[in-house]
């Protein structure tokens, strides 16, 4: 989560263990937008830090490791490293009042210069499943970042509020959103 006050970036944090977040060392991260001058209020931008898949493709197969681990390590480093230049940020939520639809917030983030998650609108569950199947077959591989699923969210913020008021939240997500995850990728290992 990136926090801004009067349009100026003040800090970045992770969700930590789900209850207590962790402030990250953002001094060497070039992927963070330092100003969003259109806002005088406090604004938060939620998203993901990641390292593009091409990073491992350019390395010796023996030196490859999970990109999430590499990125997590980069966010915890106290000293400057070349890996900081590989870290990217993709936004998926703008936390500010005044919007009717979640997609309007994403569009606004894009207007402000943020790299944002791609989205589609679905009218019913059948369309959503078709979209998920397309994600599994081709879209997932075309993205420059790794994903482990997609999130379905009620677009109308009024409906989100009603669901939240009536059903509450879990420890780590809102009940107006659901994650759909593909089968995990697997492979064969020879044990000698």
Short mmCIF file of N, CA and C in Angstrom, two decimals:
data_model
loop_
_atom_site.label_atom_id
_atom_site.label_comp_id
_atom_site.label_asym_id
_atom_site.label_seq_id
_atom_site.Cartn_x
_atom_site.Cartn_y
_atom_site.Cartn_z
N UNK A 1 0.85 -1.17 0.00
CA UNK A 1 0.00 0.00 0.00
C UNK A 1 0.89 1.23 0.00
N UNK A 2 0.60 2.16 -0.90
CA UNK A 2 1.31 3.42 -0.96
C UNK A 2 0.42 4.49 -0.34
N UNK A 3 0.95 5.27 0.57
CA UNK A 3 0.18 6.31 1.24
C UNK A 3 0.65 7.68 0.77
N UNK A 4 -0.31 8.57 0.50
CA UNK A 4 -0.04 9.93 0.04
C UNK A 4 -0.76 10.91 0.93
N UNK A 5 -0.11 12.03 1.21
CA UNK A 5 -0.73 13.11 1.98
C UNK A 5 -0.51 14.39 1.18
N UNK A 6 -1.59 15.09 0.90
CA UNK A 6 -1.53 16.31 0.08
C UNK A 6 -0.82 16.06 -1.24
N UNK A 7 -1.05 14.87 -1.81
CA UNK A 7 -0.47 14.54 -3.09
C UNK A 7 0.97 14.08 -3.06
N UNK A 8 1.58 14.06 -1.89
CA UNK A 8 2.99 13.66 -1.76
C UNK A 8 3.08 12.27 -1.13
N UNK A 9 3.93 11.44 -1.70
CA UNK A 9 4.15 10.10 -1.17
C UNK A 9 4.77 10.19 0.22
N UNK A 10 4.22 9.41 1.18
CA UNK A 10 4.79 9.43 2.53
C UNK A 10 5.36 8.08 2.97
N UNK A 11 4.76 6.96 2.53
CA UNK A 11 5.33 5.67 2.91
C UNK A 11 4.70 4.53 2.12
N UNK A 12 5.40 3.41 2.12
CA UNK A 12 4.90 2.17 1.52
C UNK A 12 4.93 1.10 2.59
N UNK A 13 3.92 0.25 2.59
CA UNK A 13 3.88 -0.82 3.57
C UNK A 13 3.28 -2.07 2.95
N UNK A 14 3.55 -3.21 3.59
CA UNK A 14 2.94 -4.47 3.19
C UNK A 14 1.92 -4.85 4.25
N UNK A 15 1.12 -5.85 3.94
CA UNK A 15 0.11 -6.27 4.94
C UNK A 15 0.72 -7.10 6.05
N UNK A 16 2.01 -7.39 5.96
CA UNK A 16 2.68 -8.13 7.02
C UNK A 16 2.04 -9.48 7.25
N UNK A 17 1.65 -9.72 8.48
CA UNK A 17 1.03 -11.01 8.82
C UNK A 17 -0.49 -10.99 8.66
N UNK A 18 -1.03 -9.93 8.11
CA UNK A 18 -2.47 -9.82 7.92
C UNK A 18 -3.14 -8.97 8.97
N UNK A 19 -2.48 -8.80 10.12
CA UNK A 19 -3.02 -7.96 11.19
C UNK A 19 -2.13 -6.76 11.43
N UNK A 20 -0.82 -6.96 11.32
CA UNK A 20 0.13 -5.88 11.54
C UNK A 20 0.96 -5.72 10.27
N UNK A 21 0.86 -4.55 9.64
CA UNK A 21 1.61 -4.28 8.43
C UNK A 21 3.07 -3.98 8.73
N UNK A 22 3.86 -3.97 7.67
CA UNK A 22 5.29 -3.70 7.79
C UNK A 22 5.65 -2.58 6.82
N UNK A 23 6.27 -1.53 7.35
CA UNK A 23 6.74 -0.44 6.50
C UNK A 23 7.97 -0.94 5.76
N UNK A 24 8.04 -0.63 4.46
CA UNK A 24 9.18 -1.10 3.68
C UNK A 24 10.13 0.06 3.38
N UNK A 25 11.37 -0.30 3.12
CA UNK A 25 12.37 0.68 2.74
C UNK A 25 12.15 1.03 1.27
N UNK A 26 11.61 2.20 1.00
CA UNK A 26 11.27 2.59 -0.36
C UNK A 26 12.32 3.50 -0.99
N UNK A 27 13.40 3.79 -0.29
CA UNK A 27 14.38 4.77 -0.75
C UNK A 27 14.97 4.44 -2.11
N UNK A 28 15.14 3.17 -2.42
CA UNK A 28 15.80 2.78 -3.67
C UNK A 28 14.83 2.29 -4.74
N UNK A 29 13.53 2.35 -4.47
CA UNK A 29 12.55 1.85 -5.43
C UNK A 29 12.15 2.95 -6.40
N UNK A 30 12.45 2.74 -7.66
CA UNK A 30 12.12 3.74 -8.69
C UNK A 30 10.70 3.57 -9.21
N UNK A 31 10.02 2.49 -8.84
CA UNK A 31 8.68 2.21 -9.36
C UNK A 31 7.58 2.97 -8.62
N UNK A 32 7.93 3.66 -7.56
CA UNK A 32 6.91 4.36 -6.76
C UNK A 32 6.71 5.77 -7.29
N UNK A 33 5.46 6.08 -7.57
CA UNK A 33 5.10 7.44 -7.99
C UNK A 33 5.17 8.34 -6.76
N UNK A 34 5.99 9.36 -6.81
CA UNK A 34 6.25 10.19 -5.63
C UNK A 34 5.26 11.33 -5.44
N UNK A 35 4.51 11.69 -6.49
CA UNK A 35 3.52 12.77 -6.38
C UNK A 35 2.27 12.41 -7.16
N UNK A 36 1.13 12.70 -6.56
CA UNK A 36 -0.15 12.67 -7.28
C UNK A 36 -0.84 13.99 -6.96
N UNK A 37 -0.49 14.99 -7.69
CA UNK A 37 -0.85 16.37 -7.38
C UNK A 37 -2.34 16.68 -7.40
N UNK A 38 -3.16 15.80 -7.97
CA UNK A 38 -4.58 16.10 -8.06
C UNK A 38 -5.34 15.92 -6.75
N UNK A 39 -4.68 15.40 -5.73
CA UNK A 39 -5.37 15.13 -4.47
C UNK A 39 -4.79 15.95 -3.33
N UNK A 40 -5.68 16.59 -2.57
CA UNK A 40 -5.24 17.29 -1.37
C UNK A 40 -5.56 16.48 -0.12
N UNK A 41 -6.37 15.45 -0.26
CA UNK A 41 -6.72 14.58 0.87
C UNK A 41 -5.70 13.46 1.02
N UNK A 42 -5.87 12.68 2.10
CA UNK A 42 -5.08 11.47 2.26
C UNK A 42 -5.60 10.43 1.27
N UNK A 43 -4.68 9.80 0.57
CA UNK A 43 -5.03 8.81 -0.43
C UNK A 43 -4.14 7.59 -0.23
N UNK A 44 -4.73 6.41 -0.42
CA UNK A 44 -3.95 5.19 -0.39
C UNK A 44 -4.16 4.45 -1.70
N UNK A 45 -3.07 3.88 -2.19
CA UNK A 45 -3.12 3.09 -3.42
C UNK A 45 -2.65 1.69 -3.06
N UNK A 46 -3.52 0.72 -3.26
CA UNK A 46 -3.16 -0.67 -2.98
C UNK A 46 -2.74 -1.35 -4.27
N UNK A 47 -1.79 -2.24 -4.13
CA UNK A 47 -1.31 -2.95 -5.30
C UNK A 47 -0.32 -4.02 -4.90
N UNK A 48 0.48 -4.43 -5.86
CA UNK A 48 1.47 -5.48 -5.65
C UNK A 48 2.82 -5.01 -6.17
N UNK A 49 3.85 -5.28 -5.40
CA UNK A 49 5.21 -5.15 -5.90
C UNK A 49 5.54 -6.47 -6.57
N UNK A 50 6.25 -6.42 -7.68
CA UNK A 50 6.60 -7.66 -8.38
C UNK A 50 7.87 -7.45 -9.19
N UNK A 51 8.41 -8.55 -9.66
CA UNK A 51 9.53 -8.55 -10.60
C UNK A 51 9.05 -9.29 -11.83
N UNK A 52 9.28 -8.70 -13.00
CA UNK A 52 8.77 -9.27 -14.24
C UNK A 52 9.35 -10.66 -14.50
N UNK A 53 8.53 -11.50 -15.16
CA UNK A 53 8.93 -12.88 -15.46
C UNK A 53 10.21 -12.93 -16.29
N UNK A 54 10.45 -11.92 -17.10
CA UNK A 54 11.63 -11.93 -17.97
C UNK A 54 12.93 -11.96 -17.15
N UNK A 55 12.87 -11.51 -15.90
CA UNK A 55 14.06 -11.51 -15.05
C UNK A 55 14.64 -12.93 -14.93
N UNK A 56 13.78 -13.90 -14.67
CA UNK A 56 14.25 -15.28 -14.56
C UNK A 56 14.60 -15.87 -15.92
N UNK A 57 13.91 -15.43 -16.97
CA UNK A 57 14.18 -15.95 -18.31
C UNK A 57 15.58 -15.56 -18.78
N UNK A 58 16.08 -14.44 -18.29
CA UNK A 58 17.41 -13.95 -18.69
C UNK A 58 18.53 -14.57 -17.85
N UNK A 59 18.18 -15.34 -16.85
CA UNK A 59 19.18 -15.93 -15.95
C UNK A 59 19.40 -17.40 -16.26
N UNK A 60 20.51 -17.90 -15.82
CA UNK A 60 20.84 -19.32 -15.94
C UNK A 60 19.77 -20.12 -15.18
N UNK A 61 19.25 -21.18 -15.78
CA UNK A 61 18.22 -21.98 -15.10
C UNK A 61 18.64 -22.45 -13.71
N UNK A 62 19.93 -22.65 -13.50
CA UNK A 62 20.42 -23.08 -12.18
C UNK A 62 20.29 -21.97 -11.13
N UNK A 63 20.26 -20.69 -11.58
CA UNK A 63 20.21 -19.55 -10.66
C UNK A 63 18.80 -19.03 -10.43
N UNK A 64 17.82 -19.63 -11.08
CA UNK A 64 16.46 -19.12 -10.96
C UNK A 64 15.87 -19.48 -9.60
N UNK A 65 15.08 -18.55 -9.09
CA UNK A 65 14.34 -18.78 -7.85
C UNK A 65 13.00 -18.09 -7.97
N UNK A 66 12.05 -18.40 -7.10
CA UNK A 66 10.72 -17.78 -7.21
C UNK A 66 10.81 -16.24 -7.18
N UNK A 67 10.14 -15.62 -8.15
CA UNK A 67 10.19 -14.16 -8.26
C UNK A 67 9.59 -13.47 -7.04
N UNK A 68 8.61 -14.10 -6.41
CA UNK A 68 8.02 -13.50 -5.19
C UNK A 68 9.07 -13.41 -4.09
N UNK A 69 9.91 -14.43 -3.99
CA UNK A 69 10.96 -14.42 -2.97
C UNK A 69 11.99 -13.34 -3.27
N UNK A 70 12.36 -13.21 -4.55
CA UNK A 70 13.34 -12.20 -4.93
C UNK A 70 12.79 -10.81 -4.62
N UNK A 71 11.53 -10.58 -4.97
CA UNK A 71 10.91 -9.27 -4.74
C UNK A 71 10.79 -8.99 -3.25
N UNK A 72 10.35 -9.96 -2.49
CA UNK A 72 10.23 -9.79 -1.05
C UNK A 72 11.58 -9.44 -0.43
N UNK A 73 12.61 -10.13 -0.87
CA UNK A 73 13.96 -9.84 -0.37
C UNK A 73 14.40 -8.43 -0.73
N UNK A 74 14.08 -7.99 -1.94
CA UNK A 74 14.45 -6.63 -2.37
C UNK A 74 13.76 -5.59 -1.50
N UNK A 75 12.50 -5.83 -1.13
CA UNK A 75 11.76 -4.87 -0.31
C UNK A 75 12.30 -4.79 1.12
N UNK A 76 12.98 -5.82 1.56
CA UNK A 76 13.52 -5.85 2.92
C UNK A 76 14.97 -5.35 3.00
N UNK A 77 15.63 -5.22 1.85
CA UNK A 77 17.04 -4.80 1.86
C UNK A 77 17.20 -3.39 2.40
N UNK A 78 18.23 -3.19 3.17
CA UNK A 78 18.53 -1.86 3.72
C UNK A 78 19.54 -1.11 2.84
N UNK A 79 20.33 -1.87 2.07
CA UNK A 79 21.35 -1.25 1.22
C UNK A 79 20.90 -1.27 -0.23
N UNK A 80 21.42 -0.35 -1.03
CA UNK A 80 21.04 -0.25 -2.43
C UNK A 80 21.61 -1.44 -3.21
N UNK A 81 20.77 -1.97 -4.11
CA UNK A 81 21.15 -3.13 -4.91
C UNK A 81 20.58 -2.96 -6.32
N UNK A 82 21.18 -3.62 -7.29
CA UNK A 82 20.68 -3.61 -8.66
C UNK A 82 19.26 -4.17 -8.72
N UNK A 83 18.91 -5.06 -7.79
CA UNK A 83 17.58 -5.67 -7.80
C UNK A 83 16.48 -4.64 -7.58
N UNK A 84 16.78 -3.54 -6.90
CA UNK A 84 15.75 -2.51 -6.69
C UNK A 84 15.24 -1.95 -8.01
N UNK A 85 16.09 -1.88 -9.03
CA UNK A 85 15.66 -1.36 -10.32
C UNK A 85 14.75 -2.33 -11.06
N UNK A 86 14.68 -3.57 -10.61
CA UNK A 86 13.84 -4.58 -11.25
C UNK A 86 12.44 -4.65 -10.63
N UNK A 87 12.27 -4.05 -9.46
CA UNK A 87 10.98 -4.10 -8.77
C UNK A 87 9.99 -3.16 -9.46
N UNK A 88 8.78 -3.65 -9.68
CA UNK A 88 7.69 -2.87 -10.28
C UNK A 88 6.52 -2.83 -9.30
N UNK A 89 5.61 -1.88 -9.54
CA UNK A 89 4.39 -1.79 -8.73
C UNK A 89 3.20 -1.74 -9.68
N UNK A 90 2.19 -2.56 -9.40
CA UNK A 90 0.95 -2.53 -10.17
C UNK A 90 -0.20 -2.28 -9.20
N UNK A 91 -0.98 -1.25 -9.49
CA UNK A 91 -2.07 -0.82 -8.60
C UNK A 91 -3.35 -1.56 -8.92
N UNK A 92 -4.10 -1.91 -7.86
CA UNK A 92 -5.39 -2.53 -8.09
C UNK A 92 -6.53 -1.87 -7.32
N UNK A 93 -6.21 -0.88 -6.46
CA UNK A 93 -7.30 -0.23 -5.72
C UNK A 93 -6.87 1.15 -5.25
N UNK A 94 -7.78 2.10 -5.43
CA UNK A 94 -7.61 3.47 -4.95
C UNK A 94 -8.53 3.64 -3.75
N UNK A 95 -7.96 3.99 -2.60
CA UNK A 95 -8.75 4.16 -1.38
C UNK A 95 -9.00 5.64 -1.18
N UNK A 96 -10.14 6.08 -1.65
CA UNK A 96 -10.57 7.47 -1.52
C UNK A 96 -12.08 7.51 -1.79
N UNK A 97 -12.78 8.42 -1.19
CA UNK A 97 -14.23 8.55 -1.38
C UNK A 97 -14.54 9.30 -2.67
N UNK A 98 -15.82 9.23 -3.07
CA UNK A 98 -16.29 10.04 -4.19
C UNK A 98 -16.48 9.30 -5.50
N UNK A 99 -16.38 7.99 -5.49
CA UNK A 99 -16.54 7.22 -6.72
C UNK A 99 -17.73 6.27 -6.58
N UNK A 100 -18.41 6.03 -7.71
CA UNK A 100 -19.55 5.13 -7.72
C UNK A 100 -19.15 3.69 -8.10
N UNK A 101 -18.09 3.59 -8.94
CA UNK A 101 -17.68 2.28 -9.43
C UNK A 101 -16.19 2.03 -9.19
N UNK A 102 -15.87 0.77 -8.93
CA UNK A 102 -14.47 0.37 -8.73
C UNK A 102 -13.65 0.61 -10.00
N UNK A 103 -14.25 0.36 -11.16
CA UNK A 103 -13.54 0.56 -12.42
C UNK A 103 -13.20 2.03 -12.65
N UNK A 104 -14.02 2.95 -12.14
CA UNK A 104 -13.70 4.38 -12.25
C UNK A 104 -12.42 4.70 -11.46
N UNK A 105 -12.27 4.04 -10.32
CA UNK A 105 -11.05 4.24 -9.52
C UNK A 105 -9.82 3.73 -10.28
N UNK A 106 -9.96 2.56 -10.90
CA UNK A 106 -8.83 2.02 -11.68
C UNK A 106 -8.49 2.94 -12.85
N UNK A 107 -9.51 3.45 -13.51
CA UNK A 107 -9.28 4.38 -14.62
C UNK A 107 -8.58 5.64 -14.13
N UNK A 108 -8.98 6.10 -12.95
CA UNK A 108 -8.35 7.31 -12.38
C UNK A 108 -6.88 7.04 -12.04
N UNK A 109 -6.59 5.88 -11.48
CA UNK A 109 -5.20 5.52 -11.20
C UNK A 109 -4.35 5.54 -12.48
N UNK A 110 -4.92 5.03 -13.55
CA UNK A 110 -4.21 5.02 -14.83
C UNK A 110 -3.97 6.46 -15.30
N UNK A 111 -4.97 7.33 -15.16
CA UNK A 111 -4.82 8.74 -15.53
C UNK A 111 -3.71 9.41 -14.72
N UNK A 112 -3.55 8.99 -13.48
CA UNK A 112 -2.51 9.55 -12.61
C UNK A 112 -1.12 8.99 -12.91
N UNK A 113 -1.04 8.04 -13.82
CA UNK A 113 0.25 7.50 -14.22
C UNK A 113 0.65 6.20 -13.58
N UNK A 114 -0.28 5.55 -12.87
CA UNK A 114 0.02 4.27 -12.25
C UNK A 114 -0.14 3.14 -13.27
N UNK A 115 0.71 2.13 -13.15
CA UNK A 115 0.52 0.87 -13.85
C UNK A 115 -0.62 0.17 -13.11
N UNK A 116 -1.69 -0.19 -13.81
CA UNK A 116 -2.86 -0.78 -13.14
C UNK A 116 -3.16 -2.17 -13.68
N UNK A 117 -3.84 -2.96 -12.85
CA UNK A 117 -4.24 -4.30 -13.28
C UNK A 117 -5.26 -4.18 -14.41
N UNK A 118 -5.16 -5.10 -15.37
CA UNK A 118 -6.19 -5.13 -16.41
C UNK A 118 -7.50 -5.63 -15.81
N UNK A 119 -8.61 -5.16 -16.35
CA UNK A 119 -9.89 -5.63 -15.83
C UNK A 119 -10.88 -5.82 -16.96
N UNK A 120 -11.90 -6.62 -16.69
CA UNK A 120 -13.05 -6.82 -17.57
C UNK A 120 -14.30 -6.69 -16.72
N UNK A 121 -15.38 -6.29 -17.35
CA UNK A 121 -16.68 -6.24 -16.67
C UNK A 121 -17.51 -7.41 -17.17
N UNK A 122 -18.17 -8.09 -16.22
CA UNK A 122 -19.03 -9.22 -16.55
C UNK A 122 -20.43 -8.93 -16.05
N UNK A 123 -21.43 -9.34 -16.82
CA UNK A 123 -22.83 -9.11 -16.44
C UNK A 123 -23.40 -10.23 -15.60
N UNK A 124 -22.79 -11.41 -15.69
CA UNK A 124 -23.33 -12.55 -14.94
C UNK A 124 -22.22 -13.57 -14.70
N UNK A 125 -22.54 -14.60 -13.95
CA UNK A 125 -21.54 -15.60 -13.56
C UNK A 125 -21.03 -16.39 -14.76
N UNK A 126 -21.88 -16.63 -15.77
CA UNK A 126 -21.43 -17.35 -16.95
C UNK A 126 -20.33 -16.57 -17.68
N UNK A 127 -20.52 -15.27 -17.83
CA UNK A 127 -19.49 -14.44 -18.46
C UNK A 127 -18.21 -14.43 -17.63
N UNK A 128 -18.37 -14.40 -16.31
CA UNK A 128 -17.19 -14.41 -15.43
C UNK A 128 -16.40 -15.71 -15.61
N UNK A 129 -17.08 -16.86 -15.68
CA UNK A 129 -16.39 -18.13 -15.87
C UNK A 129 -15.70 -18.20 -17.23
N UNK A 130 -16.36 -17.65 -18.26
CA UNK A 130 -15.73 -17.59 -19.58
C UNK A 130 -14.45 -16.75 -19.52
N UNK A 131 -14.52 -15.64 -18.81
CA UNK A 131 -13.35 -14.77 -18.64
C UNK A 131 -12.23 -15.49 -17.89
N UNK A 132 -12.59 -16.26 -16.89
CA UNK A 132 -11.59 -17.02 -16.13
C UNK A 132 -10.94 -18.09 -17.00
N UNK A 133 -11.74 -18.78 -17.80
CA UNK A 133 -11.18 -19.81 -18.69
C UNK A 133 -10.21 -19.18 -19.70
N UNK A 134 -10.54 -18.01 -20.21
CA UNK A 134 -9.64 -17.31 -21.13
C UNK A 134 -8.35 -16.90 -20.40
N UNK A 135 -8.48 -16.44 -19.16
CA UNK A 135 -7.31 -16.11 -18.33
C UNK A 135 -6.41 -17.33 -18.20
N UNK A 136 -7.01 -18.49 -17.88
CA UNK A 136 -6.23 -19.72 -17.69
C UNK A 136 -5.53 -20.17 -18.97
N UNK A 137 -6.23 -20.06 -20.10
CA UNK A 137 -5.70 -20.57 -21.37
C UNK A 137 -4.63 -19.68 -21.98
N UNK A 138 -4.79 -18.36 -21.89
CA UNK A 138 -3.85 -17.52 -22.63
C UNK A 138 -3.46 -16.21 -21.94
N UNK A 139 -4.40 -15.55 -21.30
CA UNK A 139 -4.12 -14.22 -20.75
C UNK A 139 -3.03 -14.28 -19.68
N UNK A 140 -3.12 -15.27 -18.82
CA UNK A 140 -2.17 -15.39 -17.71
C UNK A 140 -0.72 -15.41 -18.20
N UNK A 141 -0.46 -16.15 -19.26
CA UNK A 141 0.89 -16.26 -19.80
C UNK A 141 1.34 -14.98 -20.51
N UNK A 142 0.39 -14.19 -21.00
CA UNK A 142 0.76 -12.97 -21.75
C UNK A 142 1.17 -11.82 -20.82
N UNK A 143 0.76 -11.88 -19.57
CA UNK A 143 1.12 -10.80 -18.64
C UNK A 143 2.59 -10.89 -18.26
N UNK A 144 3.26 -9.75 -18.05
CA UNK A 144 4.68 -9.78 -17.71
C UNK A 144 4.95 -10.18 -16.26
N UNK A 145 3.93 -10.33 -15.47
CA UNK A 145 4.07 -10.66 -14.05
C UNK A 145 3.37 -11.98 -13.76
N UNK A 146 3.80 -12.64 -12.70
CA UNK A 146 3.18 -13.89 -12.28
C UNK A 146 1.88 -13.59 -11.54
N UNK A 147 0.89 -14.46 -11.71
CA UNK A 147 -0.35 -14.35 -10.97
C UNK A 147 -0.76 -15.74 -10.49
N UNK A 148 -1.55 -15.76 -9.45
CA UNK A 148 -2.05 -17.05 -8.97
C UNK A 148 -3.57 -17.06 -8.96
N UNK A 149 -4.18 -16.20 -9.79
CA UNK A 149 -5.64 -16.17 -9.90
C UNK A 149 -6.14 -14.79 -10.24
N UNK A 150 -7.46 -14.68 -10.27
CA UNK A 150 -8.10 -13.40 -10.52
C UNK A 150 -9.07 -13.12 -9.38
N UNK A 151 -9.45 -11.86 -9.26
CA UNK A 151 -10.40 -11.45 -8.23
C UNK A 151 -11.66 -10.94 -8.91
N UNK A 152 -12.80 -11.45 -8.49
CA UNK A 152 -14.09 -10.92 -8.93
C UNK A 152 -14.59 -9.98 -7.84
N UNK A 153 -14.96 -8.77 -8.25
CA UNK A 153 -15.39 -7.74 -7.30
C UNK A 153 -16.69 -7.12 -7.81
N UNK A 154 -17.63 -6.88 -6.92
CA UNK A 154 -18.80 -6.10 -7.32
C UNK A 154 -18.32 -4.71 -7.68
N UNK A 155 -18.62 -4.26 -8.88
CA UNK A 155 -18.13 -2.98 -9.37
C UNK A 155 -18.79 -1.81 -8.65
N UNK A 156 -20.07 -1.92 -8.36
CA UNK A 156 -20.82 -0.84 -7.72
C UNK A 156 -20.42 -0.71 -6.25
N UNK A 157 -19.88 0.43 -5.89
CA UNK A 157 -19.38 0.64 -4.52
C UNK A 157 -20.52 0.67 -3.51
N UNK A 158 -21.72 1.08 -3.94
CA UNK A 158 -22.89 1.03 -3.06
C UNK A 158 -23.23 -0.40 -2.68
N UNK A 159 -23.15 -1.31 -3.64
CA UNK A 159 -23.40 -2.73 -3.37
C UNK A 159 -22.29 -3.28 -2.48
N UNK A 160 -21.04 -2.87 -2.73
CA UNK A 160 -19.93 -3.29 -1.86
C UNK A 160 -20.23 -2.91 -0.41
N UNK A 161 -20.66 -1.66 -0.21
CA UNK A 161 -20.93 -1.16 1.14
C UNK A 161 -22.06 -1.96 1.79
N UNK A 162 -23.11 -2.25 1.01
CA UNK A 162 -24.24 -3.01 1.54
C UNK A 162 -23.79 -4.41 1.97
N UNK A 163 -22.99 -5.08 1.14
CA UNK A 163 -22.49 -6.42 1.48
C UNK A 163 -21.62 -6.35 2.74
N UNK A 164 -20.76 -5.34 2.79
CA UNK A 164 -19.88 -5.19 3.95
C UNK A 164 -20.70 -4.93 5.23
N UNK A 165 -21.71 -4.07 5.14
CA UNK A 165 -22.55 -3.76 6.30
C UNK A 165 -23.32 -5.00 6.77
N UNK A 166 -23.80 -5.80 5.83
CA UNK A 166 -24.62 -6.96 6.19
C UNK A 166 -23.80 -8.20 6.56
N UNK A 167 -22.65 -8.39 5.89
CA UNK A 167 -21.89 -9.63 6.08
C UNK A 167 -20.54 -9.44 6.74
N UNK A 168 -20.05 -8.20 6.81
CA UNK A 168 -18.74 -7.95 7.41
C UNK A 168 -17.61 -8.34 6.49
N UNK A 169 -16.43 -8.50 7.08
CA UNK A 169 -15.23 -8.87 6.34
C UNK A 169 -14.58 -10.07 7.02
N UNK A 170 -13.68 -10.72 6.31
CA UNK A 170 -12.86 -11.74 6.93
C UNK A 170 -11.58 -11.05 7.40
N UNK A 171 -10.63 -11.82 7.92
CA UNK A 171 -9.37 -11.23 8.39
C UNK A 171 -8.56 -10.58 7.29
N UNK A 172 -8.70 -11.06 6.04
CA UNK A 172 -7.82 -10.54 5.00
C UNK A 172 -8.52 -10.11 3.71
N UNK A 173 -9.83 -10.20 3.62
CA UNK A 173 -10.48 -9.71 2.41
C UNK A 173 -11.93 -9.34 2.69
N UNK A 174 -12.49 -8.59 1.75
CA UNK A 174 -13.89 -8.19 1.85
C UNK A 174 -14.77 -9.27 1.23
N UNK A 175 -15.97 -9.40 1.74
CA UNK A 175 -16.88 -10.44 1.23
C UNK A 175 -17.53 -10.05 -0.08
N UNK A 176 -17.29 -8.83 -0.56
CA UNK A 176 -17.80 -8.45 -1.88
C UNK A 176 -16.80 -8.78 -2.98
N UNK A 177 -15.73 -9.47 -2.62
CA UNK A 177 -14.71 -9.90 -3.59
C UNK A 177 -14.39 -11.37 -3.36
N UNK A 178 -14.12 -12.07 -4.44
CA UNK A 178 -13.76 -13.49 -4.33
C UNK A 178 -12.61 -13.79 -5.28
N UNK A 179 -11.68 -14.59 -4.81
CA UNK A 179 -10.55 -15.01 -5.64
C UNK A 179 -10.88 -16.33 -6.33
N UNK A 180 -10.52 -16.41 -7.61
CA UNK A 180 -10.65 -17.66 -8.35
C UNK A 180 -9.24 -18.03 -8.79
N UNK A 181 -8.81 -19.21 -8.40
CA UNK A 181 -7.43 -19.62 -8.66
C UNK A 181 -7.39 -20.84 -9.57
N UNK A 182 -6.45 -20.82 -10.53
CA UNK A 182 -6.30 -21.99 -11.40
C UNK A 182 -5.60 -23.12 -10.66
N UNK A 183 -5.61 -24.28 -11.27
CA UNK A 183 -4.88 -25.41 -10.71
C UNK A 183 -3.40 -25.02 -10.64
N UNK A 184 -2.71 -25.41 -9.59
CA UNK A 184 -1.28 -25.08 -9.51
C UNK A 184 -0.50 -25.77 -10.61
N UNK A 185 0.55 -25.07 -11.06
CA UNK A 185 1.42 -25.68 -12.06
C UNK A 185 2.28 -26.73 -11.38
N UNK A 186 2.61 -27.76 -12.11
CA UNK A 186 3.41 -28.82 -11.54
C UNK A 186 4.45 -29.29 -12.53
N UNK A 187 5.32 -30.13 -12.09
CA UNK A 187 6.36 -30.69 -12.94
C UNK A 187 6.93 -31.93 -12.32
N UNK A 188 7.77 -32.60 -13.06
CA UNK A 188 8.40 -33.81 -12.59
C UNK A 188 9.78 -33.52 -12.07
N UNK A 189 10.15 -34.19 -11.01
CA UNK A 189 11.48 -34.07 -10.43
C UNK A 189 12.09 -35.47 -10.34
N UNK A 190 13.32 -35.59 -10.76
CA UNK A 190 14.03 -36.86 -10.59
C UNK A 190 14.80 -36.82 -9.30
N UNK A 191 14.59 -37.80 -8.45
CA UNK A 191 15.30 -37.91 -7.19
C UNK A 191 16.37 -38.97 -7.36
N UNK A 192 17.63 -38.54 -7.29
CA UNK A 192 18.75 -39.47 -7.46
C UNK A 192 19.31 -39.87 -6.10
#
